């Protein structure tokens, strides 16, 4: 059942999961039902079937049944929740100057988070090594064993081949092209792993937060400019090669001979990214004391109404607005979300982008379109990573894998 890494990798080798069991688990994880009677009522399954499946999940340590604290007269009701041994999810959002990492339980609640100070241009082994080390440290701090990680998801700031599990010709990321990031992570955590583009994860994080507000287009304005698109059915659109949303290299409407990292001139990334704005203002991106110096300094200058900073920000807003107006034509989203450090600079960016999009795009496409900055701030990609992970953990394969694990491991403390 297990390969040399210690976890079951081949779905074909896993036992089939009864539909009833999956339904029972779904209802408990979503919080829709917390007792056997409620599960039977909501699922329409026979009480004996529910009992059988609950017993199976409790015996495997995935669910636990505890007595409710507030007891009415007579026997206190028994409540079903995910067991502490059910496992955890480890996620990271790798960015140009540092990476955010977090541990969550299987309901998606963040248990602990931290930052790994490592630049993406240090190369995949250094970055993934530092990220893994921080994650293992967080697991230890929260008292969760490294052997109970069910899924690892890492966002990367460049095009990602989702199927192969690696970055593909990313800009400014030496050594990452084709590097087997997923293999590195699954070996380190002995669990299935996924890598995805960071803007895709941001879009998913925002879409999960505001359910029903899809299709959703999220644009990350950071070192580069990337877009993520979530369809009305909640699926991330990745394109044929994972390059969908790599919009920073579209030629800026304003035209310019600014040289881009890709070798072309006039890319919107070279004019309107956070990095480009810092360069225009002569602000160093990072210093020895503060790896995020540029971010902090720009916030300070904009807050003080420094005219040069405000002007640079408005110019960037116009360029980004032109780009988004075009994307609105292509995708017709219900919601447009601006993320990344430039989006955290208050209303100048947002109002500039809105002005251009509402002026340029057709009334039909903008009639019910809302344009906002991210609701989740710098954590939105982590939330998207958690959402992607829980989908996999509670897929038929994920559940089968969990059950197979628990048959072979003696559940601890139960
Ligand atoms: Zn370019």
mmCIF file of C-alpha atoms and ligand atoms in Angstrom:
data_model
loop_
_atom_site.group_PDB
_atom_site.id
_atom_site.type_symbol
_atom_site.label_atom_id
_atom_site.label_comp_id
_atom_site.label_asym_id
_atom_site.label_seq_id
_atom_site.Cartn_x
_atom_site.Cartn_y
_atom_site.Cartn_z
ATOM 1 C CA UNK A 1 0.000 0.000 0.000
ATOM 2 C CA UNK A 2 2.902 2.325 0.638
ATOM 3 C CA UNK A 3 5.904 3.197 -1.445
ATOM 4 C CA UNK A 4 9.395 3.833 -0.136
ATOM 5 C CA UNK A 5 8.432 7.362 0.884
ATOM 6 C CA UNK A 6 6.058 5.897 3.403
ATOM 7 C CA UNK A 7 2.732 6.991 2.026
ATOM 8 C CA UNK A 8 0.347 5.494 -0.487
ATOM 9 C CA UNK A 9 0.933 7.184 -3.839
ATOM 10 C CA UNK A 10 -0.902 5.067 -6.364
ATOM 11 C CA UNK A 11 -4.671 5.646 -6.139
ATOM 12 C CA UNK A 12 -5.258 2.341 -7.946
ATOM 13 C CA UNK A 13 -3.740 0.460 -5.009
ATOM 14 C CA UNK A 14 -6.082 2.038 -2.478
ATOM 15 C CA UNK A 15 -9.342 0.389 -1.404
ATOM 16 C CA UNK A 16 -12.539 1.996 -2.705
ATOM 17 C CA UNK A 17 -14.250 4.376 -0.295
ATOM 18 C CA UNK A 18 -17.981 3.695 0.221
ATOM 19 C CA UNK A 19 -20.124 6.668 -0.861
ATOM 20 C CA UNK A 20 -21.842 6.582 2.537
ATOM 21 C CA UNK A 21 -18.558 7.036 4.370
ATOM 22 C CA UNK A 22 -17.628 9.989 2.224
ATOM 23 C CA UNK A 23 -21.018 11.581 2.805
ATOM 24 C CA UNK A 24 -20.721 11.102 6.575
ATOM 25 C CA UNK A 25 -17.266 12.692 6.602
ATOM 26 C CA UNK A 26 -18.419 15.573 4.366
ATOM 27 C CA UNK A 27 -21.279 16.441 6.704
ATOM 28 C CA UNK A 28 -19.062 16.445 9.808
ATOM 29 C CA UNK A 29 -16.168 18.363 8.204
ATOM 30 C CA UNK A 30 -18.482 21.041 6.783
ATOM 31 C CA UNK A 31 -20.139 21.372 10.187
ATOM 32 C CA UNK A 32 -23.555 20.581 8.700
ATOM 33 C CA UNK A 33 -24.109 17.659 11.043
ATOM 34 C CA UNK A 34 -22.467 16.826 14.369
ATOM 35 C CA UNK A 35 -24.389 13.796 15.601
ATOM 36 C CA UNK A 36 -25.307 10.376 14.230
ATOM 37 C CA UNK A 37 -29.015 11.277 14.207
ATOM 38 C CA UNK A 38 -28.384 14.522 12.321
ATOM 39 C CA UNK A 39 -26.182 12.754 9.766
ATOM 40 C CA UNK A 40 -28.915 10.183 9.145
ATOM 41 C CA UNK A 41 -31.501 12.926 8.746
ATOM 42 C CA UNK A 42 -29.407 15.031 6.379
ATOM 43 C CA UNK A 43 -27.961 12.233 4.291
ATOM 44 C CA UNK A 44 -31.047 10.046 4.043
ATOM 45 C CA UNK A 45 -28.806 7.059 4.873
ATOM 46 C CA UNK A 46 -30.101 4.324 7.164
ATOM 47 C CA UNK A 47 -29.128 4.870 10.803
ATOM 48 C CA UNK A 48 -27.359 1.505 10.839
ATOM 49 C CA UNK A 49 -25.240 2.552 7.820
ATOM 50 C CA UNK A 50 -24.387 5.855 9.468
ATOM 51 C CA UNK A 51 -23.469 4.032 12.681
ATOM 52 C CA UNK A 52 -21.218 1.623 10.808
ATOM 53 C CA UNK A 53 -19.375 4.398 8.942
ATOM 54 C CA UNK A 54 -19.010 6.599 12.024
ATOM 55 C CA UNK A 55 -17.601 3.641 13.991
ATOM 56 C CA UNK A 56 -15.129 2.998 11.171
ATOM 57 C CA UNK A 57 -13.984 6.644 11.103
ATOM 58 C CA UNK A 58 -13.740 6.849 14.899
ATOM 59 C CA UNK A 59 -11.728 3.620 15.055
ATOM 60 C CA UNK A 60 -9.339 5.055 12.459
ATOM 61 C CA UNK A 61 -8.826 8.197 14.545
ATOM 62 C CA UNK A 62 -10.246 10.434 11.811
ATOM 63 C CA UNK A 63 -13.371 11.369 13.769
ATOM 64 C CA UNK A 64 -13.870 11.574 17.502
ATOM 65 C CA UNK A 65 -17.119 11.423 19.415
ATOM 66 C CA UNK A 66 -17.159 13.448 22.588
ATOM 67 C CA UNK A 67 -19.807 14.377 25.115
ATOM 68 C CA UNK A 68 -21.172 17.871 24.588
ATOM 69 C CA UNK A 69 -20.208 20.216 27.382
ATOM 70 C CA UNK A 70 -23.687 21.590 27.982
ATOM 71 C CA UNK A 71 -25.729 18.619 28.977
ATOM 72 C CA UNK A 72 -29.454 18.716 29.132
ATOM 73 C CA UNK A 73 -31.211 16.424 31.582
ATOM 74 C CA UNK A 74 -30.387 12.785 31.146
ATOM 75 C CA UNK A 75 -27.573 11.505 28.995
ATOM 76 C CA UNK A 76 -25.387 14.324 27.520
ATOM 77 C CA UNK A 77 -25.523 14.416 23.708
ATOM 78 C CA UNK A 78 -22.501 13.095 21.870
ATOM 79 C CA UNK A 79 -20.859 15.350 19.296
ATOM 80 C CA UNK A 80 -18.773 14.287 16.295
ATOM 81 C CA UNK A 81 -15.728 16.310 15.243
ATOM 82 C CA UNK A 82 -12.496 15.668 13.410
ATOM 83 C CA UNK A 83 -10.065 13.918 15.735
ATOM 84 C CA UNK A 84 -6.766 15.566 16.689
ATOM 85 C CA UNK A 85 -5.034 12.620 15.034
ATOM 86 C CA UNK A 86 -6.863 13.207 11.736
ATOM 87 C CA UNK A 87 -3.908 15.218 10.595
ATOM 88 C CA UNK A 88 -2.720 18.584 9.366
ATOM 89 C CA UNK A 89 -2.062 20.525 6.188
ATOM 90 C CA UNK A 90 1.247 22.299 5.554
ATOM 91 C CA UNK A 91 1.225 25.269 3.159
ATOM 92 C CA UNK A 92 3.616 27.953 1.938
ATOM 93 C CA UNK A 93 3.502 31.013 -0.284
ATOM 94 C CA UNK A 94 6.967 31.455 -1.758
ATOM 95 C CA UNK A 95 7.672 35.034 -2.801
ATOM 96 C CA UNK A 96 10.610 36.973 -4.200
ATOM 97 C CA UNK A 97 12.040 38.196 -0.891
ATOM 98 C CA UNK A 98 10.542 35.871 1.741
ATOM 99 C CA UNK A 99 8.037 33.021 2.105
ATOM 100 C CA UNK A 100 4.974 32.738 4.303
ATOM 101 C CA UNK A 101 4.296 29.329 5.836
ATOM 102 C CA UNK A 102 1.359 27.950 7.827
ATOM 103 C CA UNK A 103 0.007 24.787 9.418
ATOM 104 C CA UNK A 104 -3.750 24.202 9.370
ATOM 105 C CA UNK A 105 -6.045 21.498 10.660
ATOM 106 C CA UNK A 106 -8.230 19.596 8.214
ATOM 107 C CA UNK A 107 -11.138 22.001 8.662
ATOM 108 C CA UNK A 108 -8.854 24.692 7.232
ATOM 109 C CA UNK A 109 -8.270 26.532 10.499
ATOM 110 C CA UNK A 110 -4.742 27.979 10.682
ATOM 111 C CA UNK A 111 -2.953 26.649 13.768
ATOM 112 C CA UNK A 112 0.293 28.576 13.367
ATOM 113 C CA UNK A 113 2.104 30.680 10.791
ATOM 114 C CA UNK A 114 5.516 32.173 10.257
ATOM 115 C CA UNK A 115 7.844 33.727 7.688
ATOM 116 C CA UNK A 116 10.935 32.076 6.203
ATOM 117 C CA UNK A 117 13.529 34.708 5.313
ATOM 118 C CA UNK A 118 14.815 33.323 2.048
ATOM 119 C CA UNK A 119 14.903 34.924 -1.390
ATOM 120 C CA UNK A 120 13.423 32.947 -4.259
ATOM 121 C CA UNK A 121 16.588 33.523 -6.335
ATOM 122 C CA UNK A 122 18.533 31.472 -3.762
ATOM 123 C CA UNK A 123 17.301 28.457 -5.786
ATOM 124 C CA UNK A 124 14.781 25.671 -5.196
ATOM 125 C CA UNK A 125 16.764 23.568 -2.743
ATOM 126 C CA UNK A 126 17.579 26.502 -0.461
ATOM 127 C CA UNK A 127 14.040 27.878 -0.607
ATOM 128 C CA UNK A 128 12.136 24.597 -0.257
ATOM 129 C CA UNK A 129 14.614 23.494 2.421
ATOM 130 C CA UNK A 130 14.058 26.687 4.467
ATOM 131 C CA UNK A 131 10.290 26.495 3.970
ATOM 132 C CA UNK A 132 10.187 22.836 5.062
ATOM 133 C CA UNK A 133 12.297 23.586 8.109
ATOM 134 C CA UNK A 134 9.932 26.387 9.217
ATOM 135 C CA UNK A 135 6.928 24.129 8.647
ATOM 136 C CA UNK A 136 8.443 21.281 10.663
ATOM 137 C CA UNK A 137 9.219 23.764 13.427
ATOM 138 C CA UNK A 138 5.578 24.941 13.423
ATOM 139 C CA UNK A 139 4.372 21.335 13.605
ATOM 140 C CA UNK A 140 6.543 20.780 16.630
ATOM 141 C CA UNK A 141 5.372 24.027 18.239
ATOM 142 C CA UNK A 142 1.703 23.104 17.810
ATOM 143 C CA UNK A 143 2.259 19.569 19.070
ATOM 144 C CA UNK A 144 1.312 18.007 15.720
ATOM 145 C CA UNK A 145 3.499 15.209 14.532
ATOM 146 C CA UNK A 146 5.271 15.472 11.184
ATOM 147 C CA UNK A 147 3.928 11.988 10.389
ATOM 148 C CA UNK A 148 0.329 13.272 10.276
ATOM 149 C CA UNK A 149 0.709 15.841 7.486
ATOM 150 C CA UNK A 150 -1.966 14.878 4.936
ATOM 151 C CA UNK A 151 -1.130 17.326 2.176
ATOM 152 C CA UNK A 152 1.485 19.951 1.344
ATOM 153 C CA UNK A 153 0.684 22.849 -1.010
ATOM 154 C CA UNK A 154 3.216 25.485 -2.057
ATOM 155 C CA UNK A 155 2.590 28.582 -4.190
ATOM 156 C CA UNK A 156 5.371 29.798 -6.494
ATOM 157 C CA UNK A 157 5.733 33.280 -8.052
ATOM 158 C CA UNK A 158 5.942 32.108 -11.670
ATOM 159 C CA UNK A 159 4.323 29.799 -14.234
ATOM 160 C CA UNK A 160 3.785 26.318 -12.805
ATOM 161 C CA UNK A 161 3.118 23.002 -14.551
ATOM 162 C CA UNK A 162 0.502 21.763 -12.107
ATOM 163 C CA UNK A 163 0.545 18.165 -13.396
ATOM 164 C CA UNK A 164 4.328 17.776 -13.348
ATOM 165 C CA UNK A 165 4.667 19.699 -10.102
ATOM 166 C CA UNK A 166 7.342 22.188 -11.077
ATOM 167 C CA UNK A 167 7.920 25.776 -12.161
ATOM 168 C CA UNK A 168 8.310 26.329 -15.909
ATOM 169 C CA UNK A 169 10.768 28.930 -17.191
ATOM 170 C CA UNK A 170 10.042 31.374 -14.381
ATOM 171 C CA UNK A 171 11.534 34.861 -14.535
ATOM 172 C CA UNK A 172 14.162 35.757 -11.933
ATOM 173 C CA UNK A 173 14.128 32.279 -10.384
ATOM 174 C CA UNK A 174 17.419 30.631 -11.377
ATOM 175 C CA UNK A 175 17.472 26.841 -10.986
ATOM 176 C CA UNK A 176 13.693 26.486 -10.662
ATOM 177 C CA UNK A 177 12.848 25.605 -14.283
ATOM 178 C CA UNK A 178 11.697 21.978 -14.203
ATOM 179 C CA UNK A 179 13.043 21.401 -10.691
ATOM 180 C CA UNK A 180 10.921 18.596 -9.119
ATOM 181 C CA UNK A 181 9.475 20.713 -6.301
ATOM 182 C CA UNK A 182 6.624 18.294 -5.608
ATOM 183 C CA UNK A 183 9.017 15.364 -5.194
ATOM 184 C CA UNK A 184 11.184 17.376 -2.827
ATOM 185 C CA UNK A 185 8.174 18.245 -0.663
ATOM 186 C CA UNK A 186 6.537 14.825 -0.660
ATOM 187 C CA UNK A 187 9.817 13.201 0.314
ATOM 188 C CA UNK A 188 10.382 15.690 3.096
ATOM 189 C CA UNK A 189 6.868 15.377 4.557
ATOM 190 C CA UNK A 190 6.091 11.825 3.400
ATOM 191 C CA UNK A 191 2.762 13.142 2.137
ATOM 192 C CA UNK A 192 1.248 14.097 -1.204
ATOM 193 C CA UNK A 193 2.265 17.576 -2.370
ATOM 194 C CA UNK A 194 1.112 20.118 -4.942
ATOM 195 C CA UNK A 195 2.680 23.288 -6.302
ATOM 196 C CA UNK A 196 0.658 26.012 -7.982
ATOM 197 C CA UNK A 197 1.110 29.559 -9.194
ATOM 198 C CA UNK A 198 0.715 32.056 -6.340
ATOM 199 C CA UNK A 199 -1.890 34.220 -8.127
ATOM 200 C CA UNK A 200 -3.999 31.086 -8.723
ATOM 201 C CA UNK A 201 -3.886 30.348 -5.003
ATOM 202 C CA UNK A 202 -4.754 33.960 -4.140
ATOM 203 C CA UNK A 203 -7.759 33.789 -6.454
ATOM 204 C CA UNK A 204 -8.880 30.520 -4.879
ATOM 205 C CA UNK A 205 -8.418 31.933 -1.359
ATOM 206 C CA UNK A 206 -10.566 34.953 -2.213
ATOM 207 C CA UNK A 207 -13.194 32.826 -3.976
ATOM 208 C CA UNK A 208 -13.534 30.494 -0.987
ATOM 209 C CA UNK A 209 -13.836 33.476 1.343
ATOM 210 C CA UNK A 210 -16.629 35.125 -0.669
ATOM 211 C CA UNK A 211 -18.585 32.087 -1.777
ATOM 212 C CA UNK A 212 -20.800 32.619 -4.777
ATOM 213 C CA UNK A 213 -18.955 35.727 -5.920
ATOM 214 C CA UNK A 214 -17.497 33.972 -8.937
ATOM 215 C CA UNK A 215 -16.206 34.021 -11.645
ATOM 216 C CA UNK A 216 -13.378 35.815 -9.889
ATOM 217 C CA UNK A 217 -10.224 37.319 -11.315
ATOM 218 C CA UNK A 218 -7.399 38.128 -8.919
ATOM 219 C CA UNK A 219 -4.345 40.113 -9.896
ATOM 220 C CA UNK A 220 -1.187 40.024 -7.810
ATOM 221 C CA UNK A 221 0.975 43.120 -8.102
ATOM 222 C CA UNK A 222 4.301 42.245 -6.543
ATOM 223 C CA UNK A 223 7.776 41.749 -7.972
ATOM 224 C CA UNK A 224 5.927 40.761 -11.122
ATOM 225 C CA UNK A 225 2.287 40.867 -12.137
ATOM 226 C CA UNK A 226 0.236 37.671 -12.273
ATOM 227 C CA UNK A 227 -3.442 36.844 -12.555
ATOM 228 C CA UNK A 228 -5.512 33.933 -11.255
ATOM 229 C CA UNK A 229 -8.968 33.032 -12.504
ATOM 230 C CA UNK A 230 -11.594 30.967 -10.664
ATOM 231 C CA UNK A 231 -14.636 29.911 -12.684
ATOM 232 C CA UNK A 232 -18.273 30.014 -11.590
ATOM 233 C CA UNK A 233 -17.951 26.355 -10.514
ATOM 234 C CA UNK A 234 -14.940 27.133 -8.312
ATOM 235 C CA UNK A 235 -12.244 25.689 -10.577
ATOM 236 C CA UNK A 236 -8.896 27.394 -11.154
ATOM 237 C CA UNK A 237 -8.127 27.957 -14.830
ATOM 238 C CA UNK A 238 -4.475 27.023 -15.429
ATOM 239 C CA UNK A 239 -4.258 26.831 -19.220
ATOM 240 C CA UNK A 240 -2.578 24.204 -21.373
ATOM 241 C CA UNK A 241 0.939 24.661 -19.956
ATOM 242 C CA UNK A 242 0.331 26.429 -16.665
ATOM 243 C CA UNK A 243 1.151 29.793 -18.213
ATOM 244 C CA UNK A 244 -2.416 31.153 -17.990
ATOM 245 C CA UNK A 245 -2.441 34.374 -16.034
ATOM 246 C CA UNK A 246 1.199 35.251 -16.671
ATOM 247 C CA UNK A 247 -0.070 38.663 -17.753
ATOM 248 C CA UNK A 248 2.854 40.811 -16.604
ATOM 249 C CA UNK A 249 4.517 40.473 -20.003
ATOM 250 C CA UNK A 250 1.613 41.888 -21.961
ATOM 251 C CA UNK A 251 2.713 45.118 -23.567
ATOM 252 C CA UNK A 252 1.646 48.125 -21.506
ATOM 253 C CA UNK A 253 -0.962 50.380 -23.082
ATOM 254 C CA UNK A 254 1.082 53.504 -22.359
ATOM 255 C CA UNK A 255 3.988 52.105 -24.358
ATOM 256 C CA UNK A 256 7.539 52.503 -23.127
ATOM 257 C CA UNK A 257 11.057 51.301 -23.818
ATOM 258 C CA UNK A 258 11.546 50.088 -20.253
ATOM 259 C CA UNK A 259 13.459 46.793 -20.411
ATOM 260 C CA UNK A 260 11.692 43.847 -18.766
ATOM 261 C CA UNK A 261 13.368 40.838 -17.111
ATOM 262 C CA UNK A 262 11.975 38.717 -19.970
ATOM 263 C CA UNK A 263 14.093 40.596 -22.532
ATOM 264 C CA UNK A 264 11.211 42.478 -24.151
ATOM 265 C CA UNK A 265 10.585 46.175 -23.730
ATOM 266 C CA UNK A 266 7.420 47.862 -22.505
ATOM 267 C CA UNK A 267 5.918 44.940 -20.547
ATOM 268 C CA UNK A 268 3.392 46.110 -17.960
ATOM 269 C CA UNK A 269 5.550 44.398 -15.316
ATOM 270 C CA UNK A 270 8.452 46.729 -16.164
ATOM 271 C CA UNK A 271 6.223 49.770 -15.588
ATOM 272 C CA UNK A 272 3.600 49.004 -12.990
ATOM 273 C CA UNK A 273 4.785 46.178 -10.703
ATOM 274 C CA UNK A 274 5.683 46.894 -7.089
ATOM 275 C CA UNK A 275 9.339 46.414 -8.023
ATOM 276 C CA UNK A 276 9.050 48.863 -10.938
ATOM 277 C CA UNK A 277 7.475 51.529 -8.725
ATOM 278 C CA UNK A 278 10.288 51.114 -6.164
ATOM 279 C CA UNK A 279 12.873 51.447 -8.915
ATOM 280 C CA UNK A 280 11.230 54.618 -10.256
ATOM 281 C CA UNK A 281 11.398 56.132 -6.767
ATOM 282 C CA UNK A 282 14.961 54.937 -6.086
ATOM 283 C CA UNK A 283 13.875 52.862 -3.070
ATOM 284 C CA UNK A 284 15.970 49.705 -2.461
ATOM 285 C CA UNK A 285 13.816 46.575 -2.341
ATOM 286 C CA UNK A 286 15.524 45.196 0.737
ATOM 287 C CA UNK A 287 18.279 46.105 3.163
ATOM 288 C CA UNK A 288 20.371 44.076 5.587
ATOM 289 C CA UNK A 289 18.145 45.146 8.484
ATOM 290 C CA UNK A 290 14.806 44.742 6.706
ATOM 291 C CA UNK A 291 14.268 42.236 3.897
ATOM 292 C CA UNK A 292 10.972 44.009 3.097
ATOM 293 C CA UNK A 293 12.413 47.534 3.295
ATOM 294 C CA UNK A 294 10.946 48.632 -0.059
ATOM 295 C CA UNK A 295 7.441 47.594 0.937
ATOM 296 C CA UNK A 296 7.629 49.426 4.260
ATOM 297 C CA UNK A 297 9.251 52.559 2.824
ATOM 298 C CA UNK A 298 6.667 52.915 0.054
ATOM 299 C CA UNK A 299 3.810 52.543 2.557
ATOM 300 C CA UNK A 300 5.420 55.295 4.649
ATOM 301 C CA UNK A 301 5.858 57.672 1.713
ATOM 302 C CA UNK A 302 2.323 57.174 0.429
ATOM 303 C CA UNK A 303 0.916 57.662 3.946
ATOM 304 C CA UNK A 304 2.864 60.947 4.140
ATOM 305 C CA UNK A 305 1.462 62.019 0.766
ATOM 306 C CA UNK A 306 4.904 62.205 -0.807
ATOM 307 C CA UNK A 307 3.986 63.636 -4.242
ATOM 308 C CA UNK A 308 6.497 61.488 -6.160
ATOM 309 C CA UNK A 309 5.253 58.303 -4.537
ATOM 310 C CA UNK A 310 1.592 59.164 -5.075
ATOM 311 C CA UNK A 311 2.241 60.038 -8.715
ATOM 312 C CA UNK A 312 4.130 56.784 -9.344
ATOM 313 C CA UNK A 313 1.304 54.851 -7.730
ATOM 314 C CA UNK A 314 -1.352 56.575 -9.862
ATOM 315 C CA UNK A 315 0.608 55.905 -13.039
ATOM 316 C CA UNK A 316 0.894 52.244 -12.099
ATOM 317 C CA UNK A 317 -2.859 52.196 -11.379
ATOM 318 C CA UNK A 318 -3.601 53.482 -14.880
ATOM 319 C CA UNK A 319 -1.413 50.819 -16.521
ATOM 320 C CA UNK A 320 -2.930 48.067 -14.397
ATOM 321 C CA UNK A 321 -6.415 49.413 -15.123
ATOM 322 C CA UNK A 322 -5.763 49.156 -18.885
ATOM 323 C CA UNK A 323 -4.569 45.580 -18.449
ATOM 324 C CA UNK A 324 -7.581 44.650 -16.322
ATOM 325 C CA UNK A 325 -10.055 46.272 -18.725
ATOM 326 C CA UNK A 326 -8.696 43.901 -21.365
ATOM 327 C CA UNK A 327 -8.948 40.891 -19.046
ATOM 328 C CA UNK A 328 -12.535 41.833 -18.187
ATOM 329 C CA UNK A 329 -13.342 41.530 -21.907
ATOM 330 C CA UNK A 330 -11.857 38.040 -21.989
ATOM 331 C CA UNK A 331 -13.168 36.613 -18.709
ATOM 332 C CA UNK A 332 -16.259 38.656 -17.773
ATOM 333 C CA UNK A 333 -15.653 38.134 -14.013
ATOM 334 C CA UNK A 334 -18.174 38.984 -11.290
ATOM 335 C CA UNK A 335 -15.393 40.170 -9.041
ATOM 336 C CA UNK A 336 -11.938 41.629 -9.610
ATOM 337 C CA UNK A 337 -9.514 41.471 -6.679
ATOM 338 C CA UNK A 338 -6.243 43.374 -6.403
ATOM 339 C CA UNK A 339 -3.613 41.635 -4.271
ATOM 340 C CA UNK A 340 0.095 41.872 -3.504
ATOM 341 C CA UNK A 341 2.042 44.655 -1.773
ATOM 342 C CA UNK A 342 0.999 47.414 -4.172
ATOM 343 C CA UNK A 343 -2.664 46.727 -3.416
ATOM 344 C CA UNK A 344 -2.108 47.419 0.260
ATOM 345 C CA UNK A 345 -1.398 51.088 -0.371
ATOM 346 C CA UNK A 346 -4.848 52.454 0.189
ATOM 347 C CA UNK A 347 -7.308 54.015 -2.156
ATOM 348 C CA UNK A 348 -5.065 55.638 -4.775
ATOM 349 C CA UNK A 349 -4.423 52.377 -6.591
ATOM 350 C CA UNK A 350 -7.985 51.097 -6.288
ATOM 351 C CA UNK A 351 -9.659 54.309 -7.472
ATOM 352 C CA UNK A 352 -7.192 54.623 -10.367
ATOM 353 C CA UNK A 353 -7.867 51.056 -11.500
ATOM 354 C CA UNK A 354 -11.645 51.459 -11.143
ATOM 355 C CA UNK A 355 -11.674 54.651 -13.188
ATOM 356 C CA UNK A 356 -9.925 52.997 -16.130
ATOM 357 C CA UNK A 357 -11.811 49.683 -16.028
ATOM 358 C CA UNK A 358 -15.263 51.289 -15.835
ATOM 359 C CA UNK A 359 -14.352 53.675 -18.615
ATOM 360 C CA UNK A 360 -12.784 51.124 -20.966
ATOM 361 C CA UNK A 361 -14.762 47.911 -20.545
ATOM 362 C CA UNK A 362 -18.242 47.434 -22.001
ATOM 363 C CA UNK A 363 -21.251 48.221 -19.783
ATOM 364 C CA UNK A 364 -22.507 44.637 -19.986
ATOM 365 C CA UNK A 365 -19.255 43.324 -18.503
ATOM 366 C CA UNK A 366 -19.071 45.968 -15.766
ATOM 367 C CA UNK A 367 -22.760 46.210 -14.803
ATOM 368 C CA UNK A 368 -22.400 43.881 -11.800
ATOM 369 C CA UNK A 369 -18.617 43.865 -11.551
ATOM 370 C CA UNK A 370 -17.084 44.721 -8.199
ATOM 371 C CA UNK A 371 -13.446 45.758 -7.914
ATOM 372 C CA UNK A 372 -11.864 45.480 -4.479
ATOM 373 C CA UNK A 373 -8.538 44.915 -2.808
ATOM 374 C CA UNK A 374 -7.948 41.529 -1.191
ATOM 375 C CA UNK A 375 -10.072 40.658 1.859
ATOM 376 C CA UNK A 376 -7.389 38.406 3.268
ATOM 377 C CA UNK A 377 -4.376 40.689 2.833
ATOM 378 C CA UNK A 378 -1.043 38.996 2.436
ATOM 379 C CA UNK A 379 -2.528 35.695 3.654
ATOM 380 C CA UNK A 380 -4.828 35.095 0.696
ATOM 381 C CA UNK A 381 -2.500 32.673 -1.120
ATOM 382 C CA UNK A 382 -2.115 30.635 2.085
ATOM 383 C CA UNK A 383 -5.891 30.392 2.385
ATOM 384 C CA UNK A 384 -6.095 29.295 -1.244
ATOM 385 C CA UNK A 385 -3.417 26.678 -0.621
ATOM 386 C CA UNK A 386 -5.384 25.360 2.349
ATOM 387 C CA UNK A 387 -8.569 25.220 0.240
ATOM 388 C CA UNK A 388 -6.751 23.280 -2.484
ATOM 389 C CA UNK A 389 -5.292 20.912 0.114
ATOM 390 C CA UNK A 390 -8.599 20.144 1.861
ATOM 391 C CA UNK A 391 -10.228 19.386 -1.500
ATOM 392 C CA UNK A 392 -7.588 16.740 -2.080
ATOM 393 C CA UNK A 393 -7.615 15.372 1.454
ATOM 394 C CA UNK A 394 -11.380 14.808 1.301
ATOM 395 C CA UNK A 395 -11.453 13.513 -2.267
ATOM 396 C CA UNK A 396 -12.160 9.791 -2.650
ATOM 397 C CA UNK A 397 -8.421 9.135 -3.050
ATOM 398 C CA UNK A 398 -7.518 11.322 -0.083
ATOM 399 C CA UNK A 399 -9.970 9.572 2.223
ATOM 400 C CA UNK A 400 -8.813 6.153 1.047
ATOM 401 C CA UNK A 401 -5.245 7.201 1.765
ATOM 402 C CA UNK A 402 -6.158 8.417 5.253
ATOM 403 C CA UNK A 403 -7.936 5.143 6.047
ATOM 404 C CA UNK A 404 -5.045 3.093 4.663
ATOM 405 C CA UNK A 405 -2.662 5.064 6.869
ATOM 406 C CA UNK A 406 -4.732 4.433 9.932
ATOM 407 C CA UNK A 407 -5.044 0.731 9.316
ATOM 408 C CA UNK A 408 -1.279 0.477 9.225
ATOM 409 C CA UNK A 409 -0.491 2.928 12.019
ATOM 410 C CA UNK A 410 -1.765 2.329 15.507
ATOM 411 C CA UNK A 411 -3.719 5.496 16.257
ATOM 412 C CA UNK A 412 -1.874 7.373 18.947
ATOM 413 C CA UNK A 413 -3.697 8.042 22.197
ATOM 414 C CA UNK A 414 -6.896 6.221 21.329
HETATM 415 ZN ZN1 LIG B 1 8.359 41.051 -19.883
#
